[in-house]
Short mmCIF file of C-alpha atoms and ligand atoms in Angstrom, two decimals:
data_model
loop_
_atom_site.label_atom_id
_atom_site.label_comp_id
_atom_site.label_asym_id
_atom_site.label_seq_id
_atom_site.Cartn_x
_atom_site.Cartn_y
_atom_site.Cartn_z
CA MET O 1 -20.19 36.20 34.01
CA GLU O 2 -21.76 36.84 30.11
CA ARG O 3 -24.73 34.64 28.62
CA TYR O 4 -26.17 34.80 25.43
CA TYR O 5 -29.43 34.53 25.54
CA GLN O 6 -31.83 35.82 23.70
CA GLU O 7 -34.65 35.95 25.99
CA GLU O 8 -37.27 38.00 24.12
CA ILE O 9 -37.15 36.09 21.04
CA GLU O 10 -36.47 32.29 22.36
CA CYS O 11 -39.16 32.64 24.90
CA ALA O 12 -41.58 34.96 22.77
CA SER O 13 -45.18 33.71 22.89
CA TYR O 14 -46.41 32.15 20.27
CA GLU O 15 -48.51 34.43 18.21
CA THR O 16 -44.77 36.59 18.49
CA ILE O 17 -43.35 34.04 17.00
CA ARG O 18 -45.89 33.46 14.17
CA ALA O 19 -46.27 37.01 13.37
CA ILE O 20 -42.32 37.34 13.13
CA GLN O 21 -42.47 34.04 10.75
CA SER O 22 -44.99 35.79 8.75
CA GLU O 23 -43.56 38.99 8.31
CA LYS O 24 -40.00 37.26 7.21
CA LEU O 25 -42.06 34.73 5.04
CA VAL O 26 -43.75 37.67 2.97
CA LYS O 27 -40.41 38.89 2.13
CA GLN O 28 -38.22 35.89 1.58
CA VAL O 29 -40.97 34.53 -1.12
CA ARG O 30 -40.96 37.87 -2.78
CA HIS O 31 -36.65 37.20 -2.72
CA VAL O 32 -36.88 34.11 -4.32
CA TRP O 33 -39.15 34.79 -6.58
CA ASP O 34 -37.37 37.89 -8.01
CA ASN O 35 -33.89 35.90 -7.62
CA VAL O 36 -34.38 32.26 -8.08
CA PRO O 37 -36.03 31.39 -11.87
CA TYR O 38 -35.89 27.48 -10.99
CA TYR O 39 -37.82 28.01 -7.60
CA ARG O 40 -39.72 30.67 -9.64
CA LYS O 41 -40.72 28.75 -12.38
CA LYS O 42 -41.29 25.71 -9.53
CA MET O 43 -44.00 28.45 -8.42
CA GLU O 44 -45.33 29.03 -11.81
CA GLU O 45 -45.95 25.41 -12.38
CA LYS O 46 -48.34 25.26 -9.08
CA GLY O 47 -49.90 28.48 -9.92
CA VAL O 48 -48.72 30.51 -6.97
CA THR O 49 -47.45 33.84 -6.80
CA PRO O 50 -46.15 36.30 -4.03
CA ASP O 51 -49.42 37.97 -4.05
CA ASP O 52 -50.71 34.49 -2.45
CA ILE O 53 -48.57 34.59 0.15
CA LYS O 54 -49.96 36.75 3.26
CA SER O 55 -48.78 34.80 6.73
CA VAL O 56 -47.56 31.79 7.42
CA ASP O 57 -51.35 29.66 7.24
CA ASP O 58 -50.22 30.24 3.11
CA LEU O 59 -47.31 28.23 3.29
CA HIS O 60 -48.88 24.90 2.15
CA LYS O 61 -49.39 26.52 -0.87
CA LEU O 62 -45.97 26.48 -2.07
CA PRO O 63 -44.25 23.75 -3.46
CA PHE O 64 -41.28 21.67 -2.05
CA LEU O 65 -37.68 21.57 -2.71
CA SER O 66 -35.91 18.13 -2.58
CA LYS O 67 -32.56 17.45 -3.00
CA ASN O 68 -32.76 15.92 -6.18
CA ASP O 69 -33.73 20.16 -6.78
CA LEU O 70 -30.68 20.81 -5.59
CA ARG O 71 -28.72 18.20 -7.73
CA VAL O 72 -30.40 19.26 -10.43
CA ALA O 73 -29.98 22.80 -9.80
CA TYR O 74 -26.07 22.09 -8.92
CA PRO O 75 -23.72 23.90 -8.32
CA TYR O 76 -25.62 27.84 -8.74
CA GLY O 77 -28.82 27.57 -9.82
CA LEU O 78 -30.21 27.99 -6.50
CA LEU O 79 -28.16 30.93 -5.77
CA GLY O 80 -30.60 33.94 -4.55
CA LYS O 81 -27.61 36.55 -4.28
CA ASP O 82 -25.03 37.25 -7.22
CA LEU O 83 -21.37 35.90 -6.51
CA LYS O 84 -19.73 39.17 -4.67
CA ASP O 85 -22.46 39.28 -2.11
CA CYS O 86 -21.04 35.19 -1.25
CA VAL O 87 -18.59 34.89 1.08
CA ARG O 88 -18.65 31.04 2.16
CA ILE O 89 -19.79 27.43 0.57
CA GLN O 90 -19.40 24.91 2.73
CA SER O 91 -20.30 20.98 1.73
CA THR O 92 -21.89 17.24 2.52
CA SER O 93 -19.40 14.56 2.80
CA GLY O 94 -21.71 13.47 -0.76
CA THR O 95 -22.79 10.32 1.26
CA THR O 96 -25.71 10.13 -0.37
CA GLY O 97 -25.21 10.98 -4.01
CA LYS O 98 -24.19 14.53 -5.57
CA ARG O 99 -22.53 16.70 -2.79
CA VAL O 100 -24.94 19.94 -1.56
CA VAL O 101 -22.84 22.89 -1.62
CA ALA O 102 -24.55 25.86 0.15
CA PHE O 103 -23.94 29.02 -0.09
CA TYR O 104 -23.42 32.11 2.89
CA THR O 105 -23.40 35.64 2.23
CA GLN O 106 -21.92 37.57 5.95
CA HIS O 107 -25.38 38.08 6.86
CA ASP O 108 -26.20 34.44 6.59
CA ILE O 109 -22.95 33.47 8.38
CA ASP O 110 -23.71 35.66 10.95
CA LEU O 111 -27.31 34.66 11.74
CA TRP O 112 -25.95 30.73 12.08
CA GLU O 113 -23.43 31.61 14.39
CA ASP O 114 -26.07 32.77 16.21
CA CYS O 115 -28.06 29.60 16.10
CA CYS O 116 -24.70 27.73 17.23
CA ALA O 117 -24.01 30.23 20.25
CA ARG O 118 -27.60 30.05 21.05
CA ALA O 119 -27.04 25.54 21.46
CA ILE O 120 -23.93 26.56 23.24
CA THR O 121 -25.64 28.75 25.46
CA ALA O 122 -28.08 26.34 26.09
CA ALA O 123 -25.94 23.82 27.08
CA GLY O 124 -24.51 26.09 30.07
CA GLY O 125 -21.84 27.97 28.38
CA THR O 126 -20.78 31.30 29.46
CA ASN O 127 -17.96 33.42 28.33
CA GLU O 128 -15.84 31.59 31.22
CA ASP O 129 -16.08 28.08 29.42
CA VAL O 130 -12.78 26.10 27.19
CA CYS O 131 -15.04 25.17 24.45
CA GLN O 132 -12.92 22.68 22.49
CA VAL O 133 -14.87 21.86 19.05
CA SER O 134 -13.85 18.50 17.51
CA TYR O 135 -16.67 18.24 14.78
CA GLY O 136 -14.22 18.48 11.89
CA TYR O 137 -13.13 21.94 10.09
CA GLY O 138 -13.67 22.67 6.12
CA LEU O 139 -16.31 21.78 3.96
CA PHE O 140 -18.50 19.93 6.96
CA THR O 141 -20.33 22.13 8.93
CA GLY O 142 -19.77 21.31 12.42
CA GLY O 143 -16.30 22.72 12.94
CA PRO O 144 -17.08 26.14 11.70
CA GLY O 145 -20.77 26.42 12.92
CA LEU O 146 -19.60 25.92 16.63
CA ASN O 147 -16.02 27.98 16.07
CA GLY O 148 -18.49 30.82 15.44
CA GLY O 149 -20.83 30.11 18.27
CA SER O 150 -18.98 29.51 20.56
CA HIS O 151 -17.05 32.94 19.41
CA LYS O 152 -20.18 34.60 19.90
CA VAL O 153 -20.38 33.48 23.79
CA GLY O 154 -17.27 34.26 24.23
CA CYS O 155 -15.45 30.75 25.10
CA LEU O 156 -12.09 30.27 25.05
CA THR O 157 -12.60 27.97 21.69
CA VAL O 158 -10.02 24.94 20.86
CA PRO O 159 -10.20 24.48 17.29
CA THR O 160 -8.67 21.07 17.38
CA SER O 161 -11.12 19.21 14.55
CA SER O 162 -12.07 15.78 14.74
CA GLY O 163 -8.84 12.98 14.88
CA ASN O 164 -6.15 12.51 16.61
CA THR O 165 -7.36 11.04 19.55
CA ASP O 166 -4.57 11.41 22.32
CA ARG O 167 -3.82 15.25 21.17
CA GLN O 168 -7.88 15.63 21.85
CA ILE O 169 -7.69 14.36 25.21
CA MET O 170 -3.89 16.44 26.03
CA PHE O 171 -6.26 19.96 25.55
CA ILE O 172 -9.27 18.86 27.40
CA MET O 173 -7.02 18.11 30.21
CA ASP O 174 -3.74 20.53 29.99
CA LEU O 175 -5.98 23.61 29.18
CA GLN O 176 -8.87 22.51 31.23
CA ALA O 177 -11.93 22.46 28.79
CA THR O 178 -15.54 22.10 29.95
CA ILE O 179 -17.46 22.32 26.26
CA LEU O 180 -16.68 19.26 24.17
CA CYS O 181 -18.46 19.45 20.72
CA CYS O 182 -18.73 16.26 18.19
CA THR O 183 -20.43 13.81 16.91
CA PRO O 184 -21.44 11.16 19.95
CA SER O 185 -19.77 8.08 18.16
CA TYR O 186 -16.50 10.45 18.21
CA ALA O 187 -17.36 11.20 22.31
CA ALA O 188 -17.67 7.94 22.87
CA TYR O 189 -14.29 7.14 21.51
CA LEU O 190 -12.61 9.55 23.04
CA GLY O 191 -14.28 8.03 26.01
CA GLU O 192 -13.35 5.22 25.74
CA ARG O 193 -9.70 6.12 25.13
CA MET O 194 -9.43 7.99 28.35
CA LYS O 195 -10.65 5.28 30.46
CA GLU O 196 -7.64 3.37 28.85
CA LEU O 197 -5.71 6.03 29.70
CA GLY O 198 -6.92 6.01 33.71
CA LEU O 199 -8.89 8.21 32.88
CA GLY O 200 -12.83 8.48 35.27
CA PRO O 201 -15.22 11.09 35.56
CA ASP O 202 -13.89 13.28 38.07
CA ASP O 203 -10.77 13.55 36.58
CA ILE O 204 -12.03 14.76 33.53
CA PRO O 205 -13.15 19.08 33.40
CA LEU O 206 -15.88 18.95 31.09
CA LYS O 207 -19.12 19.57 32.26
CA ALA O 208 -21.21 19.43 28.43
CA GLY O 209 -21.48 17.89 25.26
CA ILE O 210 -23.10 19.16 22.44
CA PHE O 211 -23.28 16.32 20.35
CA GLY O 212 -25.09 15.80 16.55
CA ALA O 213 -24.72 15.03 12.80
CA GLU O 214 -26.15 11.86 13.37
CA ALA O 215 -28.62 9.63 14.61
CA TRP O 216 -27.96 8.76 18.58
CA SER O 217 -30.28 6.93 21.08
CA GLU O 218 -30.95 7.83 24.81
CA GLU O 219 -29.05 4.54 25.30
CA MET O 220 -25.53 6.21 24.41
CA ARG O 221 -26.05 9.20 25.63
CA HIS O 222 -26.36 7.91 29.49
CA ASP O 223 -23.15 5.98 28.88
CA ILE O 224 -21.27 8.91 27.22
CA GLU O 225 -22.81 11.18 30.23
CA LYS O 226 -21.29 8.48 32.04
CA THR O 227 -17.78 7.86 31.31
CA LEU O 228 -16.91 11.43 30.65
CA GLY O 229 -19.01 12.53 33.94
CA ILE O 230 -20.78 15.27 31.63
CA LYS O 231 -24.73 16.57 30.55
CA ALA O 232 -24.20 15.53 26.56
CA TYR O 233 -27.11 18.15 24.78
CA ASP O 234 -27.72 16.75 21.62
CA ILE O 235 -27.70 19.15 18.24
CA TYR O 236 -29.73 19.41 15.07
CA GLY O 237 -28.65 20.59 11.29
CA LEU O 238 -27.98 20.27 8.14
CA THR O 239 -26.14 21.78 5.23
CA GLU O 240 -28.83 22.99 3.15
CA LEU O 241 -30.06 25.24 6.09
CA SER O 242 -26.39 26.49 7.07
CA GLY O 243 -25.21 23.55 9.33
CA PRO O 244 -25.74 23.03 13.02
CA GLY O 245 -27.69 24.80 15.32
CA VAL O 246 -31.00 24.49 13.18
CA ALA O 247 -32.36 23.11 16.92
CA PHE O 248 -30.96 22.63 19.41
CA GLU O 249 -31.50 20.89 23.65
CA CYS O 250 -31.71 22.61 26.73
CA SER O 251 -31.59 21.56 30.22
CA ALA O 252 -34.80 19.49 30.13
CA GLN O 253 -33.33 17.34 27.45
CA GLN O 254 -36.57 16.91 26.56
CA GLY O 255 -36.62 17.33 22.49
CA MET O 256 -34.82 19.96 20.74
CA HIS O 257 -35.97 23.88 20.45
CA ILE O 258 -36.03 24.69 16.81
CA ASN O 259 -34.93 29.04 16.22
CA GLU O 260 -38.05 29.25 14.34
CA ASP O 261 -37.30 32.93 14.01
CA HIS O 262 -34.86 31.51 11.56
CA PHE O 263 -36.98 28.20 10.51
CA ILE O 264 -40.57 27.27 10.03
CA ALA O 265 -41.19 23.35 10.44
CA GLU O 266 -43.28 21.67 9.04
CA ILE O 267 -44.13 17.63 9.34
CA ILE O 268 -45.14 16.07 6.50
CA ASP O 269 -46.02 12.17 4.97
CA PRO O 270 -43.70 11.14 2.77
CA ASP O 271 -45.88 9.68 0.50
CA THR O 272 -49.36 11.92 0.32
CA LEU O 273 -47.57 14.86 1.46
CA GLU O 274 -49.98 16.07 3.09
CA VAL O 275 -49.24 18.17 6.46
CA LEU O 276 -49.74 16.75 9.22
CA PRO O 277 -51.45 17.53 12.74
CA GLU O 278 -48.63 18.39 15.74
CA GLY O 279 -47.16 15.37 17.14
CA SER O 280 -47.74 13.18 14.08
CA GLU O 281 -44.04 11.56 13.08
CA GLY O 282 -43.17 12.45 9.70
CA GLU O 283 -40.55 13.69 7.55
CA LEU O 284 -39.25 17.30 8.73
CA VAL O 285 -39.81 19.85 6.48
CA PHE O 286 -37.74 23.59 6.77
CA THR O 287 -38.17 26.87 5.62
CA ALA O 288 -35.71 28.69 5.95
CA VAL O 289 -37.42 32.82 6.07
CA ASP O 290 -34.34 34.54 6.22
CA LYS O 291 -30.96 32.72 4.87
CA GLU O 292 -30.19 35.06 1.95
CA ALA O 293 -27.95 32.97 -0.51
CA PHE O 294 -29.32 30.31 -0.38
CA PRO O 295 -32.71 30.31 0.61
CA MET O 296 -34.16 27.29 0.55
CA ILE O 297 -38.39 26.97 0.88
CA ARG O 298 -39.86 23.90 2.15
CA TYR O 299 -37.20 22.27 2.30
CA ARG O 300 -37.76 18.02 2.34
CA THR O 301 -34.57 17.00 5.20
CA ARG O 302 -35.47 13.37 4.90
CA ASP O 303 -35.46 13.45 8.51
CA ILE O 304 -37.97 11.25 10.25
CA CYS O 305 -39.57 12.53 14.02
CA THR O 306 -41.87 14.95 15.87
CA LEU O 307 -42.93 17.90 16.57
CA THR O 308 -44.62 19.20 20.12
CA ARG O 309 -45.54 22.77 21.66
CA GLU O 310 -45.65 21.93 25.22
CA LYS O 311 -44.34 23.98 27.29
CA CYS O 312 -40.88 23.35 28.55
CA SER O 313 -39.41 23.77 31.68
CA CYS O 314 -35.98 25.59 30.68
CA GLY O 315 -38.76 28.48 29.35
CA ARG O 316 -37.96 28.70 26.10
CA THR O 317 -40.90 28.77 23.52
CA HIS O 318 -39.25 27.60 20.84
CA VAL O 319 -41.24 23.92 19.27
CA ARG O 320 -39.41 20.76 20.60
CA MET O 321 -38.22 18.16 17.69
CA GLY O 322 -38.20 14.82 18.79
CA LYS O 323 -34.51 12.91 18.05
CA PRO O 324 -34.68 12.11 14.44
CA LYS O 325 -35.35 8.28 14.01
CA GLY O 326 -32.47 8.39 11.05
CA ARG O 327 -33.11 9.64 7.58
CA SER O 328 -35.86 7.77 5.71
CA ASP O 329 -33.34 7.02 3.33
CA ASP O 330 -31.07 5.38 6.22
CA MET O 331 -33.98 3.34 6.59
CA LEU O 332 -33.18 -0.38 6.09
CA ILE O 333 -36.31 -2.18 4.52
CA ILE O 334 -35.37 -5.48 5.51
CA ARG O 335 -37.83 -8.32 4.16
CA GLY O 336 -40.00 -6.35 3.95
CA VAL O 337 -39.60 -4.92 7.44
CA ASN O 338 -38.84 -1.23 8.34
CA VAL O 339 -35.74 -1.31 9.97
CA PHE O 340 -34.19 1.70 11.33
CA PRO O 341 -30.50 1.72 13.10
CA SER O 342 -31.07 3.57 16.53
CA GLN O 343 -33.22 0.78 16.92
CA ILE O 344 -30.86 -1.97 16.72
CA GLU O 345 -28.50 0.68 19.09
CA THR O 346 -31.42 0.23 21.18
CA VAL O 347 -30.80 -2.92 21.96
CA LEU O 348 -27.19 -3.45 21.94
CA LEU O 349 -27.15 -0.62 24.47
CA ASN O 350 -30.21 -2.44 26.77
CA ASN O 351 -28.28 -5.51 27.36
CA GLY O 352 -24.72 -3.94 28.43
CA TYR O 353 -22.88 -3.38 24.66
CA ALA O 354 -21.41 -0.03 24.12
CA ALA O 355 -22.19 1.70 20.50
CA ASN O 356 -19.58 -0.36 18.02
CA TYR O 357 -21.31 -2.40 15.89
CA GLN O 358 -21.99 -2.94 12.26
CA ILE O 359 -25.09 -3.62 10.24
CA ILE O 360 -24.38 -5.88 7.70
CA VAL O 361 -27.16 -6.51 4.84
CA ASP O 362 -27.02 -9.07 2.09
CA ARG O 363 -29.36 -10.79 -0.10
CA VAL O 364 -28.40 -14.60 -0.48
CA ASN O 365 -30.92 -16.82 -2.17
CA ASN O 366 -33.35 -13.81 -3.23
CA THR O 367 -34.02 -13.47 0.83
CA ASP O 368 -32.79 -10.63 2.77
CA THR O 369 -30.20 -11.01 5.29
CA LEU O 370 -29.50 -9.03 8.64
CA ASP O 371 -26.30 -9.51 10.50
CA VAL O 372 -25.09 -7.56 13.12
CA GLN O 373 -22.20 -7.57 14.83
CA VAL O 374 -20.89 -6.44 17.86
CA GLU O 375 -18.07 -5.79 19.40
CA MET O 376 -17.85 -7.50 23.21
CA THR O 377 -17.18 -5.15 26.21
CA PRO O 378 -13.71 -5.80 27.55
CA GLU O 379 -14.95 -6.54 30.82
CA MET O 380 -17.30 -9.40 28.96
CA PHE O 381 -14.82 -10.79 26.65
CA THR O 382 -14.39 -14.40 26.95
CA ASP O 383 -13.26 -17.29 24.54
CA ASN O 384 -15.71 -19.62 26.15
CA VAL O 385 -18.04 -20.42 23.15
CA GLY O 386 -21.05 -21.35 25.21
CA GLU O 387 -20.92 -18.00 27.09
CA ILE O 388 -20.89 -16.10 23.71
CA ALA O 389 -23.17 -18.28 22.16
CA ASP O 390 -25.90 -17.61 25.55
CA ARG O 391 -24.80 -14.04 24.89
CA GLN O 392 -25.79 -13.98 21.15
CA ARG O 393 -29.05 -15.67 21.47
CA VAL O 394 -29.96 -12.57 24.41
CA LEU O 395 -29.85 -10.40 21.11
CA VAL O 396 -31.28 -12.06 18.76
CA ASP O 397 -34.23 -12.34 21.04
CA GLY O 398 -33.80 -8.48 22.09
CA LEU O 399 -34.08 -7.41 18.40
CA LYS O 400 -36.79 -10.17 17.31
CA SER O 401 -38.74 -8.53 20.04
CA MET O 402 -38.00 -4.92 18.77
CA LEU O 403 -38.00 -5.49 15.08
CA GLY O 404 -40.18 -8.38 14.70
CA LEU O 405 -37.15 -10.09 12.76
CA LYS O 406 -35.01 -12.61 13.18
CA ALA O 407 -31.60 -11.43 12.95
CA LYS O 408 -28.06 -12.98 12.87
CA VAL O 409 -25.61 -12.10 16.03
CA SER O 410 -21.73 -11.67 15.61
CA LEU O 411 -19.80 -11.19 19.02
CA VAL O 412 -16.66 -10.00 17.93
CA ALA O 413 -13.51 -9.12 19.50
CA PRO O 414 -13.35 -5.45 21.29
CA LYS O 415 -11.65 -3.11 19.20
CA SER O 416 -12.46 -5.07 16.07
CA ILE O 417 -14.58 -2.35 14.74
CA ALA O 418 -13.45 0.51 13.09
CA ARG O 419 -13.73 3.97 15.08
CA SER O 420 -15.15 7.24 14.44
CA GLU O 421 -14.24 10.83 14.51
CA GLY O 422 -16.78 12.25 12.64
CA LYS O 423 -20.21 10.49 11.66
CA ALA O 424 -19.96 6.70 12.12
CA VAL O 425 -20.68 4.68 8.93
CA ARG O 426 -23.18 1.97 11.26
CA VAL O 427 -24.90 0.13 7.84
CA ILE O 428 -23.27 -1.89 5.22
CA ASP O 429 -25.72 -2.60 2.95
CA LYS O 430 -24.14 -5.16 0.35
CA ARG O 431 -27.93 -5.28 -1.69
CA LYS O 432 -26.99 -2.87 -3.49
CA ILE O 433 -23.52 -3.10 -5.00
O1 DLL X 501 -24.43 17.27 9.69
C1 DLL X 501 -25.01 19.29 10.41
C2 DLL X 501 -24.39 19.51 12.14
C3 DLL X 501 -23.14 19.04 12.01
C4 DLL X 501 -25.13 18.73 12.84
C5 DLL X 501 -22.87 19.43 13.90
C6 DLL X 501 -25.28 18.84 14.17
C7 DLL X 501 -23.80 19.29 14.10
P1 DLL X 501 -24.90 17.61 7.13
O2 DLL X 501 -23.65 16.59 7.14
O3 DLL X 501 -25.40 18.35 6.08
O4 DLL X 501 -24.93 18.33 8.29
O5 DLL X 501 -26.13 16.29 7.57
C8 DLL X 501 -27.01 17.05 8.06
O6 DLL X 501 -27.17 14.67 9.48
O7 DLL X 501 -30.14 15.44 8.01
C9 DLL X 501 -29.50 13.81 9.68
O8 DLL X 501 -30.34 13.44 9.15
C10 DLL X 501 -28.40 14.01 10.24
N1 DLL X 501 -28.68 14.34 11.56
C11 DLL X 501 -27.65 16.13 12.25
N2 DLL X 501 -28.02 16.24 13.14
C12 DLL X 501 -28.46 15.26 13.86
C13 DLL X 501 -29.21 15.25 15.17
C14 DLL X 501 -24.51 17.85 9.15
N3 DLL X 501 -28.97 15.57 16.37
C15 DLL X 501 -27.86 15.55 8.25
N4 DLL X 501 -29.41 13.41 15.17
C16 DLL X 501 -29.35 15.43 9.09
C17 DLL X 501 -29.86 12.65 14.36
C18 DLL X 501 -29.07 14.19 12.89
N5 DLL X 501 -29.22 12.97 12.96
#
């Protein structure tokens, strides 16, 4: 059995990691200054030159990059290499505005796949595993990233991509897949379908899942783990920074280790842009220190979370990020109250529902309305009006105490909310239309 574990770097001391980051940062800032006129102009406007950047301690002097910069510079304005040196693009689904197109040299692909291989290894993967990659392949980074990581680990890779659920199950069962990679909402759907087919956790050969690309609650993790009989690991990343594998969970399941030899993480206050001390909740900002073709410096992710350097029982020393609550863009402001869809999910799952729900926000007579539609599970399905009303009341009370806000709750029949094969669409905000 072979493990793709890079103990020397993954368990390096804080001083070693800082030294690696400083050395790479100095080079990266010079690279960007010389090759990316768009960012050089931003540096000039801030009065910073590469000579001012001597170590990670100088990071705060550099200007931020945001999604808006990507939009303005689209498509080639942030390229750090000649096109002839680039071998691939990947792109986001473009749900929030213009598509992001990210570029890769072969070196960038190698380091990205390396990050994904570390994630698979942390979930217990070795060259003896059969790894089914059910993230979408194509422009989305999920499929190609985990596919490359799985190869590096030496797993037998099953590139099913997303969709065609019964065929997915056939491959899991026939090939005795041991690791499943897909979005948590698709994992939940696969579990639901397997149950319908009479497959229980003891029949399913899977032992681990590597689930990410969207916010998911601890309650959803427990549900998936129970249905599939696996340990479910979180994985985080974004197209701008390569894709999945920027951070990943280990056996401790206490936050995701950020691959700090490739990415420097900061938490900032999204309003004042001030860097916050360790442990504070704020917006995650990343500097990719060795990406060549698309070298993001101080990229504002919009993801809200915390960082911790507390010792991890797995032995890895890289800083850990908590589960992102969702993007600050996903945060709903309803009657002046900040609401994250993940808070609503927690209330629903704590009350025995599955993560099949939709949040509909509207504005009626100048007042925001919040309508949560949630499916009854087959076990609780009833047409007894009194029973339904009681169940709805329990959820209304639960949401009131979680959010401090009165929501309308509608219980709907099992299977009436569309399932997702990729990132689930949980929120319909009619106020913007
Ligand atoms: O979702 C990359 C990815 C693929 C990550 C597969 C993990 C697994 P984008 O489509 O560019 O890239 O979306 C990035 O998704 O800024 C977060 O808001 C959200 N996101 C990604 N992973 C997680 C996670 C991929 N584990 C955006 N938990 C990010 C919560 C996540 N949100």
